[in-house]
PDB file of C-alpha atoms in Angstrom:
ATOM      1  CA  MET A   1       0.000   0.000   0.000  1.00  0.00           C
ATOM      2  CA  ASP A   2       1.448   3.374  -1.041  1.00  0.00           C
ATOM      3  CA  ALA A   3       1.342   6.531   1.049  1.00  0.00           C
ATOM      4  CA  HIS A   4      -1.599   8.017  -0.882  1.00  0.00           C
ATOM      5  CA  SER A   5      -3.747   4.902  -0.411  1.00  0.00           C
ATOM      6  CA  SER A   6      -2.835   4.818   3.264  1.00  0.00           C
ATOM      7  CA  ALA A   7      -3.764   8.464   3.676  1.00  0.00           C
ATOM      8  CA  ARG A   8      -7.171   7.869   2.069  1.00  0.00           C
ATOM      9  CA  ARG A   9      -7.860   4.991   4.422  1.00  0.00           C
ATOM     10  CA  ASP A  10      -6.761   7.047   7.432  1.00  0.00           C
ATOM     11  CA  ARG A  11      -9.141   9.853   6.496  1.00  0.00           C
ATOM     12  CA  SER A  12     -11.956   7.370   5.937  1.00  0.00           C
ATOM     13  CA  ASP A  13     -11.404   5.913   9.414  1.00  0.00           C
ATOM     14  CA  LEU A  14     -11.369   9.429  10.856  1.00  0.00           C
ATOM     15  CA  GLY A  15     -14.642  10.307   9.143  1.00  0.00           C
ATOM     16  CA  GLU A  16     -16.354   7.103  10.298  1.00  0.00           C
ATOM     17  CA  PHE A  17     -15.217   7.714  13.857  1.00  0.00           C
ATOM     18  CA  LEU A  18     -16.509  11.292  13.843  1.00  0.00           C
ATOM     19  CA  ARG A  19     -19.857  10.230  12.381  1.00  0.00           C
ATOM     20  CA  THR A  20     -20.411   7.519  14.973  1.00  0.00           C
ATOM     21  CA  ARG A  21     -19.486   9.833  17.845  1.00  0.00           C
ATOM     22  CA  ARG A  22     -21.688  12.630  16.463  1.00  0.00           C
ATOM     23  CA  GLY A  23     -24.634  10.265  16.270  1.00  0.00           C
ATOM     24  CA  ARG A  24     -24.437   9.532  20.002  1.00  0.00           C
ATOM     25  CA  VAL A  25     -24.657  13.072  21.353  1.00  0.00           C
ATOM     26  CA  LYS A  26     -28.105  14.543  21.950  1.00  0.00           C
ATOM     27  CA  PRO A  27     -28.388  18.291  21.278  1.00  0.00           C
ATOM     28  CA  GLU A  28     -29.645  18.959  24.797  1.00  0.00           C
ATOM     29  CA  ASP A  29     -26.693  17.050  26.270  1.00  0.00           C
ATOM     30  CA  ALA A  30     -24.363  19.347  24.306  1.00  0.00           C
ATOM     31  CA  GLY A  31     -26.075  22.449  25.698  1.00  0.00           C
ATOM     32  CA  LEU A  32     -28.051  23.248  22.546  1.00  0.00           C
ATOM     33  CA  THR A  33     -31.662  24.377  22.670  1.00  0.00           C
ATOM     34  CA  PRO A  34     -33.846  21.719  20.998  1.00  0.00           C
ATOM     35  CA  VAL A  35     -35.614  22.964  17.869  1.00  0.00           C
ATOM     36  CA  PRO A  36     -39.105  21.496  17.237  1.00  0.00           C
ATOM     37  CA  THR A  37     -38.290  20.098  13.801  1.00  0.00           C
ATOM     38  CA  VAL A  38     -37.923  16.591  12.448  1.00  0.00           C
ATOM     39  CA  ARG A  39     -34.290  15.509  12.706  1.00  0.00           C
ATOM     40  CA  ARG A  40     -33.092  13.344   9.842  1.00  0.00           C
ATOM     41  CA  VAL A  41     -30.031  12.084  11.706  1.00  0.00           C
ATOM     42  CA  PRO A  42     -29.564  10.760  15.233  1.00  0.00           C
ATOM     43  CA  GLY A  43     -27.489  12.918  17.503  1.00  0.00           C
ATOM     44  CA  LEU A  44     -25.864  16.142  16.384  1.00  0.00           C
ATOM     45  CA  ARG A  45     -25.895  17.599  12.898  1.00  0.00           C
ATOM     46  CA  ARG A  46     -22.580  18.539  11.293  1.00  0.00           C
ATOM     47  CA  GLU A  47     -23.360  22.232  11.580  1.00  0.00           C
ATOM     48  CA  GLU A  48     -24.055  21.809  15.299  1.00  0.00           C
ATOM     49  CA  VAL A  49     -20.677  20.148  15.852  1.00  0.00           C
ATOM     50  CA  ALA A  50     -19.025  22.976  13.917  1.00  0.00           C
ATOM     51  CA  GLN A  51     -20.850  25.560  16.030  1.00  0.00           C
ATOM     52  CA  LEU A  52     -19.849  23.879  19.289  1.00  0.00           C
ATOM     53  CA  ALA A  53     -16.229  23.466  18.156  1.00  0.00           C
ATOM     54  CA  GLY A  54     -15.926  27.025  16.857  1.00  0.00           C
ATOM     55  CA  VAL A  55     -15.023  26.083  13.280  1.00  0.00           C
ATOM     56  CA  SER A  56     -16.762  26.699   9.978  1.00  0.00           C
ATOM     57  CA  VAL A  57     -19.339  24.207   8.772  1.00  0.00           C
ATOM     58  CA  ASP A  58     -17.388  23.716   5.531  1.00  0.00           C
ATOM     59  CA  TYR A  59     -14.214  22.947   7.480  1.00  0.00           C
ATOM     60  CA  TYR A  60     -15.900  20.320   9.646  1.00  0.00           C
ATOM     61  CA  VAL A  61     -17.724  18.743   6.691  1.00  0.00           C
ATOM     62  CA  ARG A  62     -14.415  18.430   4.807  1.00  0.00           C
ATOM     63  CA  LEU A  63     -12.834  16.810   7.844  1.00  0.00           C
ATOM     64  CA  GLU A  64     -15.646  14.299   8.300  1.00  0.00           C
ATOM     65  CA  ARG A  65     -15.754  13.482   4.606  1.00  0.00           C
ATOM     66  CA  GLY A  66     -12.061  12.682   4.568  1.00  0.00           C
ATOM     67  CA  ARG A  67     -10.925  15.646   2.505  1.00  0.00           C
ATOM     68  CA  ASP A  68      -7.395  17.010   2.828  1.00  0.00           C
ATOM     69  CA  VAL A  69      -7.541  19.251   5.880  1.00  0.00           C
ATOM     70  CA  ASN A  70      -4.594  20.329   7.995  1.00  0.00           C
ATOM     71  CA  VAL A  71      -6.123  20.090  11.431  1.00  0.00           C
ATOM     72  CA  SER A  72      -4.419  21.411  14.539  1.00  0.00           C
ATOM     73  CA  GLU A  73      -4.388  19.854  17.982  1.00  0.00           C
ATOM     74  CA  ALA A  74      -6.419  22.810  19.276  1.00  0.00           C
ATOM     75  CA  VAL A  75      -9.190  22.151  16.734  1.00  0.00           C
ATOM     76  CA  LEU A  76      -9.157  18.430  17.503  1.00  0.00           C
ATOM     77  CA  ASP A  77      -9.510  19.216  21.207  1.00  0.00           C
ATOM     78  CA  ALA A  78     -12.422  21.555  20.439  1.00  0.00           C
ATOM     79  CA  ILE A  79     -14.140  18.844  18.393  1.00  0.00           C
ATOM     80  CA  ALA A  80     -13.482  16.332  21.175  1.00  0.00           C
ATOM     81  CA  ARG A  81     -15.201  18.647  23.655  1.00  0.00           C
ATOM     82  CA  ALA A  82     -18.123  19.209  21.288  1.00  0.00           C
ATOM     83  CA  LEU A  83     -18.577  15.465  20.866  1.00  0.00           C
ATOM     84  CA  ARG A  84     -18.084  14.823  24.596  1.00  0.00           C
ATOM     85  CA  LEU A  85     -15.334  12.306  23.939  1.00  0.00           C
ATOM     86  CA  THR A  86     -13.742  10.260  26.689  1.00  0.00           C
ATOM     87  CA  ALA A  87      -9.993  10.455  27.274  1.00  0.00           C
ATOM     88  CA  ASP A  88      -9.471   7.276  25.230  1.00  0.00           C
ATOM     89  CA  GLU A  89     -11.678   8.582  22.423  1.00  0.00           C
ATOM     90  CA  ARG A  90      -9.789  11.889  22.424  1.00  0.00           C
ATOM     91  CA  SER A  91      -6.458  10.075  22.093  1.00  0.00           C
ATOM     92  CA  HIS A  92      -7.907   7.944  19.310  1.00  0.00           C
ATOM     93  CA  LEU A  93      -9.137  11.042  17.469  1.00  0.00           C
ATOM     94  CA  HIS A  94      -5.651  12.567  17.580  1.00  0.00           C
ATOM     95  CA  ALA A  95      -4.126   9.298  16.368  1.00  0.00           C
ATOM     96  CA  LEU A  96      -6.537   9.031  13.433  1.00  0.00           C
ATOM     97  CA  ALA A  97      -5.944  12.662  12.415  1.00  0.00           C
ATOM     98  CA  ARG A  98      -2.170  12.270  12.134  1.00  0.00           C
ATOM     99  CA  PRO A  99      -1.079  12.742   8.511  1.00  0.00           C
ATOM    100  CA  VAL A 100       0.835   9.986   6.768  1.00  0.00           C
ATOM    101  CA  ARG A 101       4.375  11.015   5.908  1.00  0.00           C
ATOM    102  CA  GLY A 102       6.169   8.788   3.467  1.00  0.00           C
ATOM    103  CA  ARG A 103       5.696   5.058   3.034  1.00  0.00           C
ATOM    104  CA  PRO A 104       4.060   3.309   6.024  1.00  0.00           C
ATOM    105  CA  ARG A 105       6.557   1.291   8.042  1.00  0.00           C
ATOM    106  CA  PRO A 106       5.847  -2.286   9.136  1.00  0.00           C
ATOM    107  CA  VAL A 107       5.069  -2.937  12.779  1.00  0.00           C
ATOM    108  CA  PRO A 108       8.236  -4.309  14.402  1.00  0.00           C
ATOM    109  CA  PRO A 109       8.142  -7.772  16.008  1.00  0.00           C
ATOM    110  CA  GLN A 110       7.872  -8.093  19.769  1.00  0.00           C
ATOM    111  CA  ARG A 111       9.998 -10.104  22.160  1.00  0.00           C
ATOM    112  CA  VAL A 112       9.013 -10.988  25.709  1.00  0.00           C
ATOM    113  CA  ARG A 113      12.019 -10.611  27.983  1.00  0.00           C
ATOM    114  CA  PRO A 114      13.121 -13.741  29.870  1.00  0.00           C
ATOM    115  CA  SER A 115      12.664 -11.814  33.127  1.00  0.00           C
ATOM    116  CA  VAL A 116       8.995 -11.194  32.248  1.00  0.00           C
ATOM    117  CA  HIS A 117       8.554 -14.923  31.640  1.00  0.00           C
ATOM    118  CA  ARG A 118      10.013 -15.552  35.081  1.00  0.00           C
ATOM    119  CA  ILE A 119       7.585 -13.036  36.586  1.00  0.00           C
ATOM    120  CA  LEU A 120       4.681 -14.931  35.020  1.00  0.00           C
ATOM    121  CA  GLU A 121       5.815 -18.242  36.433  1.00  0.00           C
ATOM    122  CA  THR A 122       6.386 -16.862  39.947  1.00  0.00           C
ATOM    123  CA  MET A 123       2.797 -15.644  40.279  1.00  0.00           C
ATOM    124  CA  GLY A 124       1.693 -18.904  41.844  1.00  0.00           C
ATOM    125  CA  ASP A 125      -2.074 -19.349  41.778  1.00  0.00           C
ATOM    126  CA  ASN A 126      -2.689 -16.147  39.807  1.00  0.00           C
ATOM    127  CA  PRO A 127      -3.383 -16.449  36.066  1.00  0.00           C
ATOM    128  CA  ALA A 128      -1.141 -14.025  34.174  1.00  0.00           C
ATOM    129  CA  PHE A 129      -0.309 -13.421  30.531  1.00  0.00           C
ATOM    130  CA  VAL A 130       1.297 -10.880  28.198  1.00  0.00           C
ATOM    131  CA  VAL A 131      -0.679  -9.423  25.302  1.00  0.00           C
ATOM    132  CA  GLY A 132       1.007  -7.545  22.469  1.00  0.00           C
ATOM    133  CA  HIS A 133       0.187  -6.165  19.053  1.00  0.00           C
ATOM    134  CA  ARG A 134      -3.408  -6.667  17.889  1.00  0.00           C
ATOM    135  CA  THR A 135      -4.139  -8.584  21.173  1.00  0.00           C
ATOM    136  CA  ASP A 136      -1.677 -11.344  20.291  1.00  0.00           C
ATOM    137  CA  VAL A 137      -0.954 -13.525  23.327  1.00  0.00           C
ATOM    138  CA  LEU A 138       2.827 -13.443  23.651  1.00  0.00           C
ATOM    139  CA  ALA A 139       3.157 -15.516  26.810  1.00  0.00           C
ATOM    140  CA  ALA A 140       0.945 -17.127  29.449  1.00  0.00           C
ATOM    141  CA  ASN A 141       1.663 -18.940  32.691  1.00  0.00           C
ATOM    142  CA  ARG A 142       0.284 -22.327  33.679  1.00  0.00           C
ATOM    143  CA  MET A 143      -2.696 -20.823  35.520  1.00  0.00           C
ATOM    144  CA  ALA A 144      -3.688 -18.588  32.590  1.00  0.00           C
ATOM    145  CA  ARG A 145      -3.598 -21.584  30.281  1.00  0.00           C
ATOM    146  CA  ALA A 146      -5.782 -23.515  32.722  1.00  0.00           C
ATOM    147  CA  LEU A 147      -8.271 -20.674  33.214  1.00  0.00           C
ATOM    148  CA  LEU A 148      -8.623 -19.592  29.568  1.00  0.00           C
ATOM    149  CA  THR A 149      -7.132 -21.930  26.974  1.00  0.00           C
ATOM    150  CA  ASP A 150      -3.770 -23.462  26.183  1.00  0.00           C
ATOM    151  CA  PHE A 151      -2.517 -20.769  23.845  1.00  0.00           C
ATOM    152  CA  ASP A 152       0.848 -22.516  23.515  1.00  0.00           C
ATOM    153  CA  ALA A 153      -0.896 -25.515  21.941  1.00  0.00           C
ATOM    154  CA  LEU A 154      -2.617 -23.386  19.297  1.00  0.00           C
ATOM    155  CA  PRO A 155      -1.186 -22.650  15.854  1.00  0.00           C
ATOM    156  CA  TYR A 156       1.011 -19.572  15.923  1.00  0.00           C
ATOM    157  CA  ARG A 157      -1.481 -17.267  14.191  1.00  0.00           C
ATOM    158  CA  ASP A 158      -4.324 -18.347  16.506  1.00  0.00           C
ATOM    159  CA  ARG A 159      -2.591 -17.166  19.683  1.00  0.00           C
ATOM    160  CA  ASN A 160      -4.695 -14.045  19.770  1.00  0.00           C
ATOM    161  CA  MET A 161      -7.172 -12.934  22.413  1.00  0.00           C
ATOM    162  CA  ALA A 162      -9.732 -11.443  20.029  1.00  0.00           C
ATOM    163  CA  ARG A 163      -9.662 -14.511  17.787  1.00  0.00           C
ATOM    164  CA  TYR A 164     -10.086 -16.748  20.847  1.00  0.00           C
ATOM    165  CA  ILE A 165     -13.003 -14.723  22.236  1.00  0.00           C
ATOM    166  CA  PHE A 166     -14.947 -14.628  18.972  1.00  0.00           C
ATOM    167  CA  LEU A 167     -14.080 -17.896  17.260  1.00  0.00           C
ATOM    168  CA  ASP A 168     -13.645 -20.418  20.103  1.00  0.00           C
ATOM    169  CA  GLU A 169     -17.031 -21.706  21.281  1.00  0.00           C
ATOM    170  CA  ALA A 170     -15.495 -22.574  24.656  1.00  0.00           C
ATOM    171  CA  ALA A 171     -14.864 -18.855  25.274  1.00  0.00           C
ATOM    172  CA  ARG A 172     -18.561 -18.072  24.940  1.00  0.00           C
ATOM    173  CA  SER A 173     -19.293 -20.568  27.702  1.00  0.00           C
ATOM    174  CA  LEU A 174     -16.338 -19.541  29.867  1.00  0.00           C
ATOM    175  CA  TYR A 175     -17.137 -15.815  30.132  1.00  0.00           C
ATOM    176  CA  ALA A 176     -20.369 -15.252  32.033  1.00  0.00           C
ATOM    177  CA  ASP A 177     -20.548 -11.744  30.494  1.00  0.00           C
ATOM    178  CA  TRP A 178     -19.297 -12.763  27.071  1.00  0.00           C
ATOM    179  CA  GLU A 179     -20.726  -9.766  25.218  1.00  0.00           C
ATOM    180  CA  THR A 180     -19.050  -7.284  27.578  1.00  0.00           C
ATOM    181  CA  VAL A 181     -15.706  -9.065  27.197  1.00  0.00           C
ATOM    182  CA  ALA A 182     -16.090  -9.324  23.425  1.00  0.00           C
ATOM    183  CA  ARG A 183     -16.987  -5.662  22.971  1.00  0.00           C
ATOM    184  CA  SER A 184     -14.034  -4.682  25.150  1.00  0.00           C
ATOM    185  CA  SER A 185     -11.790  -6.704  22.857  1.00  0.00           C
ATOM    186  CA  VAL A 186     -13.138  -4.852  19.805  1.00  0.00           C
ATOM    187  CA  SER A 187     -12.560  -1.511  21.542  1.00  0.00           C
ATOM    188  CA  ALA A 188      -8.963  -2.487  22.264  1.00  0.00           C
ATOM    189  CA  LEU A 189      -8.413  -3.429  18.613  1.00  0.00           C
ATOM    190  CA  HIS A 190      -9.758  -0.052  17.491  1.00  0.00           C
ATOM    191  CA  LEU A 191      -7.340   1.739  19.826  1.00  0.00           C
ATOM    192  CA  TYR A 192      -4.497  -0.305  18.395  1.00  0.00           C
ATOM    193  CA  ALA A 193      -5.671   0.436  14.854  1.00  0.00           C
ATOM    194  CA  GLY A 194      -5.476   4.153  15.584  1.00  0.00           C
ATOM    195  CA  ARG A 195      -1.812   3.805  16.559  1.00  0.00           C
ATOM    196  CA  HIS A 196      -0.875   1.244  13.882  1.00  0.00           C
ATOM    197  CA  PRO A 197      -3.303   1.736  10.981  1.00  0.00           C
ATOM    198  CA  HIS A 198      -1.009   0.066   8.434  1.00  0.00           C
ATOM    199  CA  ASP A 199      -0.370  -3.217  10.225  1.00  0.00           C
ATOM    200  CA  PRO A 200      -1.174  -5.883   7.586  1.00  0.00           C
ATOM    201  CA  ARG A 201      -1.744  -8.560  10.212  1.00  0.00           C
ATOM    202  CA  LEU A 202      -4.332  -6.337  11.896  1.00  0.00           C
ATOM    203  CA  ALA A 203      -6.126  -5.986   8.552  1.00  0.00           C
ATOM    204  CA  GLU A 204      -6.020  -9.778   8.162  1.00  0.00           C
ATOM    205  CA  LEU A 205      -7.414 -10.306  11.672  1.00  0.00           C
ATOM    206  CA  VAL A 206     -10.219  -7.765  11.302  1.00  0.00           C
ATOM    207  CA  GLY A 207     -11.123  -9.164   7.904  1.00  0.00           C
ATOM    208  CA  GLU A 208     -11.277 -12.732   9.187  1.00  0.00           C
ATOM    209  CA  LEU A 209     -13.349 -11.856  12.250  1.00  0.00           C
ATOM    210  CA  SER A 210     -15.695  -9.678  10.188  1.00  0.00           C
ATOM    211  CA  VAL A 211     -16.370 -12.529   7.788  1.00  0.00           C
ATOM    212  CA  ARG A 212     -16.749 -15.244  10.409  1.00  0.00           C
ATOM    213  CA  ASP A 213     -18.649 -13.447  13.175  1.00  0.00           C
ATOM    214  CA  ARG A 214     -21.557 -11.062  12.667  1.00  0.00           C
ATOM    215  CA  ASP A 215     -21.272  -9.690  16.217  1.00  0.00           C
ATOM    216  CA  PHE A 216     -17.704  -8.624  15.551  1.00  0.00           C
ATOM    217  CA  ARG A 217     -18.707  -7.118  12.219  1.00  0.00           C
ATOM    218  CA  ARG A 218     -21.497  -5.083  13.867  1.00  0.00           C
ATOM    219  CA  TRP A 219     -19.426  -3.903  16.825  1.00  0.00           C
ATOM    220  CA  TRP A 220     -16.418  -3.023  14.683  1.00  0.00           C
ATOM    221  CA  ALA A 221     -18.656  -0.674  12.701  1.00  0.00           C
ATOM    222  CA  ASP A 222     -19.571   1.111  15.967  1.00  0.00           C
ATOM    223  CA  HIS A 223     -15.978   2.438  16.258  1.00  0.00           C
ATOM    224  CA  ASP A 224     -16.037   2.251  20.071  1.00  0.00           C
ATOM    225  CA  VAL A 225     -12.682   2.694  21.787  1.00  0.00           C
ATOM    226  CA  ALA A 226     -11.838   2.107  25.436  1.00  0.00           C
ATOM    227  CA  ARG A 227      -8.856   1.054  27.485  1.00  0.00           C
ATOM    228  CA  ARG A 228      -9.615  -1.435  30.277  1.00  0.00           C
ATOM    229  CA  THR A 229      -6.925  -1.223  32.962  1.00  0.00           C
ATOM    230  CA  HIS A 230      -8.734  -2.949  35.827  1.00  0.00           C
ATOM    231  CA  GLY A 231     -12.066  -4.425  36.803  1.00  0.00           C
ATOM    232  CA  SER A 232     -13.628  -7.809  37.383  1.00  0.00           C
ATOM    233  CA  LYS A 233     -14.795 -10.699  35.223  1.00  0.00           C
ATOM    234  CA  ARG A 234     -17.110 -13.584  35.929  1.00  0.00           C
ATOM    235  CA  PHE A 235     -16.215 -17.055  34.675  1.00  0.00           C
ATOM    236  CA  HIS A 236     -18.009 -20.363  34.438  1.00  0.00           C
ATOM    237  CA  HIS A 237     -15.073 -22.751  34.337  1.00  0.00           C
ATOM    238  CA  PRO A 238     -15.662 -26.375  33.287  1.00  0.00           C
ATOM    239  CA  VAL A 239     -13.425 -27.708  36.106  1.00  0.00           C
ATOM    240  CA  VAL A 240     -13.912 -25.377  39.112  1.00  0.00           C
ATOM    241  CA  GLY A 241     -17.295 -23.813  38.324  1.00  0.00           C
ATOM    242  CA  ASP A 242     -18.312 -20.197  38.829  1.00  0.00           C
ATOM    243  CA  LEU A 243     -15.774 -17.628  40.012  1.00  0.00           C
ATOM    244  CA  THR A 244     -15.359 -13.863  39.925  1.00  0.00           C
ATOM    245  CA  LEU A 245     -11.824 -12.542  39.522  1.00  0.00           C
ATOM    246  CA  ASN A 246     -10.343  -9.069  39.607  1.00  0.00           C
ATOM    247  CA  TYR A 247      -7.994  -8.132  36.800  1.00  0.00           C
ATOM    248  CA  ASP A 248      -5.295  -5.514  36.438  1.00  0.00           C
ATOM    249  CA  VAL A 249      -3.463  -4.576  33.247  1.00  0.00           C
ATOM    250  CA  LEU A 250       0.086  -3.246  33.566  1.00  0.00           C
ATOM    251  CA  ALA A 251       2.335  -1.880  30.831  1.00  0.00           C
ATOM    252  CA  VAL A 252       5.726  -3.455  30.161  1.00  0.00           C
ATOM    253  CA  THR A 253       7.507  -0.122  30.219  1.00  0.00           C
ATOM    254  CA  ASP A 254      10.027  -0.633  27.403  1.00  0.00           C
ATOM    255  CA  ASP A 255       7.233  -1.555  24.967  1.00  0.00           C
ATOM    256  CA  PRO A 256       3.940   0.362  25.297  1.00  0.00           C
ATOM    257  CA  ASP A 257       2.207  -2.262  23.138  1.00  0.00           C
ATOM    258  CA  GLN A 258       3.029  -5.081  25.573  1.00  0.00           C
ATOM    259  CA  LEU A 259       0.576  -5.414  28.452  1.00  0.00           C
ATOM    260  CA  LEU A 260       0.770  -7.746  31.436  1.00  0.00           C
ATOM    261  CA  GLY A 261      -2.649  -8.945  32.572  1.00  0.00           C
ATOM    262  CA  VAL A 262      -3.086 -10.529  36.007  1.00  0.00           C
ATOM    263  CA  TYR A 263      -6.177 -12.115  37.576  1.00  0.00           C
ATOM    264  CA  THR A 264      -6.539 -12.210  41.365  1.00  0.00           C
ATOM    265  CA  ALA A 265      -9.213 -13.334  43.806  1.00  0.00           C
ATOM    266  CA  GLU A 266     -10.469 -11.557  46.892  1.00  0.00           C
ATOM    267  CA  PRO A 267      -8.866 -13.089  50.009  1.00  0.00           C
ATOM    268  CA  GLY A 268     -11.138 -15.621  51.662  1.00  0.00           C
ATOM    269  CA  SER A 269     -13.581 -15.636  48.749  1.00  0.00           C
ATOM    270  CA  PRO A 270     -14.964 -18.697  46.956  1.00  0.00           C
ATOM    271  CA  ALA A 271     -12.949 -17.566  43.944  1.00  0.00           C
ATOM    272  CA  GLU A 272      -9.719 -17.884  45.927  1.00  0.00           C
ATOM    273  CA  GLU A 273     -10.582 -21.474  46.775  1.00  0.00           C
ATOM    274  CA  ALA A 274     -11.524 -22.108  43.134  1.00  0.00           C
ATOM    275  CA  LEU A 275      -8.103 -20.866  42.016  1.00  0.00           C
ATOM    276  CA  ARG A 276      -6.461 -23.214  44.520  1.00  0.00           C
ATOM    277  CA  LEU A 277      -8.466 -26.103  43.069  1.00  0.00           C
ATOM    278  CA  LEU A 278      -7.510 -25.035  39.559  1.00  0.00           C
ATOM    279  CA  ALA A 279      -3.846 -24.879  40.578  1.00  0.00           C
ATOM    280  CA  ALA A 280      -4.052 -28.377  42.011  1.00  0.00           C
ATOM    281  CA  TRP A 281      -5.787 -29.653  38.894  1.00  0.00           C
ATOM    282  CA  THR A 282      -3.264 -28.122  36.511  1.00  0.00           C
ATOM    283  CA  ALA A 283      -0.353 -29.347  38.642  1.00  0.00           C
ATOM    284  CA  ASP A 284      -1.526 -32.874  37.828  1.00  0.00           C
ATOM    285  CA  THR A 285      -1.701 -32.064  34.116  1.00  0.00           C
ATOM    286  CA  PRO A 286       1.787 -32.099  32.515  1.00  0.00           C
ATOM    287  CA  HIS A 287       2.448 -29.443  29.885  1.00  0.00           C
ATOM    288  CA  GLU A 288       5.290 -29.544  27.405  1.00  0.00           C
ATOM    289  CA  ASN A 289       5.823 -25.774  27.674  1.00  0.00           C
ATOM    290  CA  ASP A 290       5.933 -25.468  31.459  1.00  0.00           C
ATOM    291  CA  ARG A 291       9.394 -23.921  31.248  1.00  0.00           C
ATOM    292  CA  THR A 292       8.649 -20.910  29.089  1.00  0.00           C
ATOM    293  CA  THR A 293      11.129 -19.459  26.669  1.00  0.00           C
ATOM    294  CA  PRO A 294      11.083 -16.055  24.962  1.00  0.00           C
ATOM    295  CA  TYR A 295       9.873 -15.851  21.406  1.00  0.00           C
ATOM    296  CA  VAL A 296       9.224 -13.135  18.851  1.00  0.00           C
ATOM    297  CA  ARG A 297       5.705 -12.283  17.757  1.00  0.00           C
TER     298      ARG A 297
END
């Protein structure tokens, strides 16, 4: 893909994002006085966004339609305020609006440091894993493989969290709130796409999931973006039953696209006992990759 084709796609993504965000803001929520007329579009009209952002209607229309517009950070911030964007959405807007300079560069491969592998294996009864580009699973400890799936046993290209969530039927049974988890995965992919719009393996992944899963196809078109750094998830595990675990996501500081995810249970909770049972069960199940080694993804 040449620079001109990449630029056209970037502007198209920017326009789609602006249209979806505009459609979700009610005029009264934006401080506008409702006019008793039939509205042909949900949410704000283009001229209303322009008014709120302090730019001309023609300028905003050109921006949303993907025309060549040199947009400043100040204008992007004004549009973000007009559209009531979250912090993640604001960052995504800035990423999408960046102009393409020269030929797009390939996304470099990732390597999990041996010390990070050792951290995973010293976490005892806590499932932990490292996710990288496009939600690829770069490494997982024994407990993560027991809780979710044995990523190490999957073909190389299938070691991906989004592909697992949408295409593995076991995942739909495992996550008690599957839709919430799945939509969060789509939001994470959109954030990644804003930072790495020319990653060919991302395009392959999105294309495959769009063809094979109508939920993914519908939610991808929503252009939602959100970064989940902590929270809780409910599981229905085939071995230990129902359990609710807290999760925290930590950045591996020398690579902002590598994230360490850790699940923990509240002390004294049924989930803590369930993790102990899962640890005992997996200890009796030999695994050829118990001593992890670094690899490039």
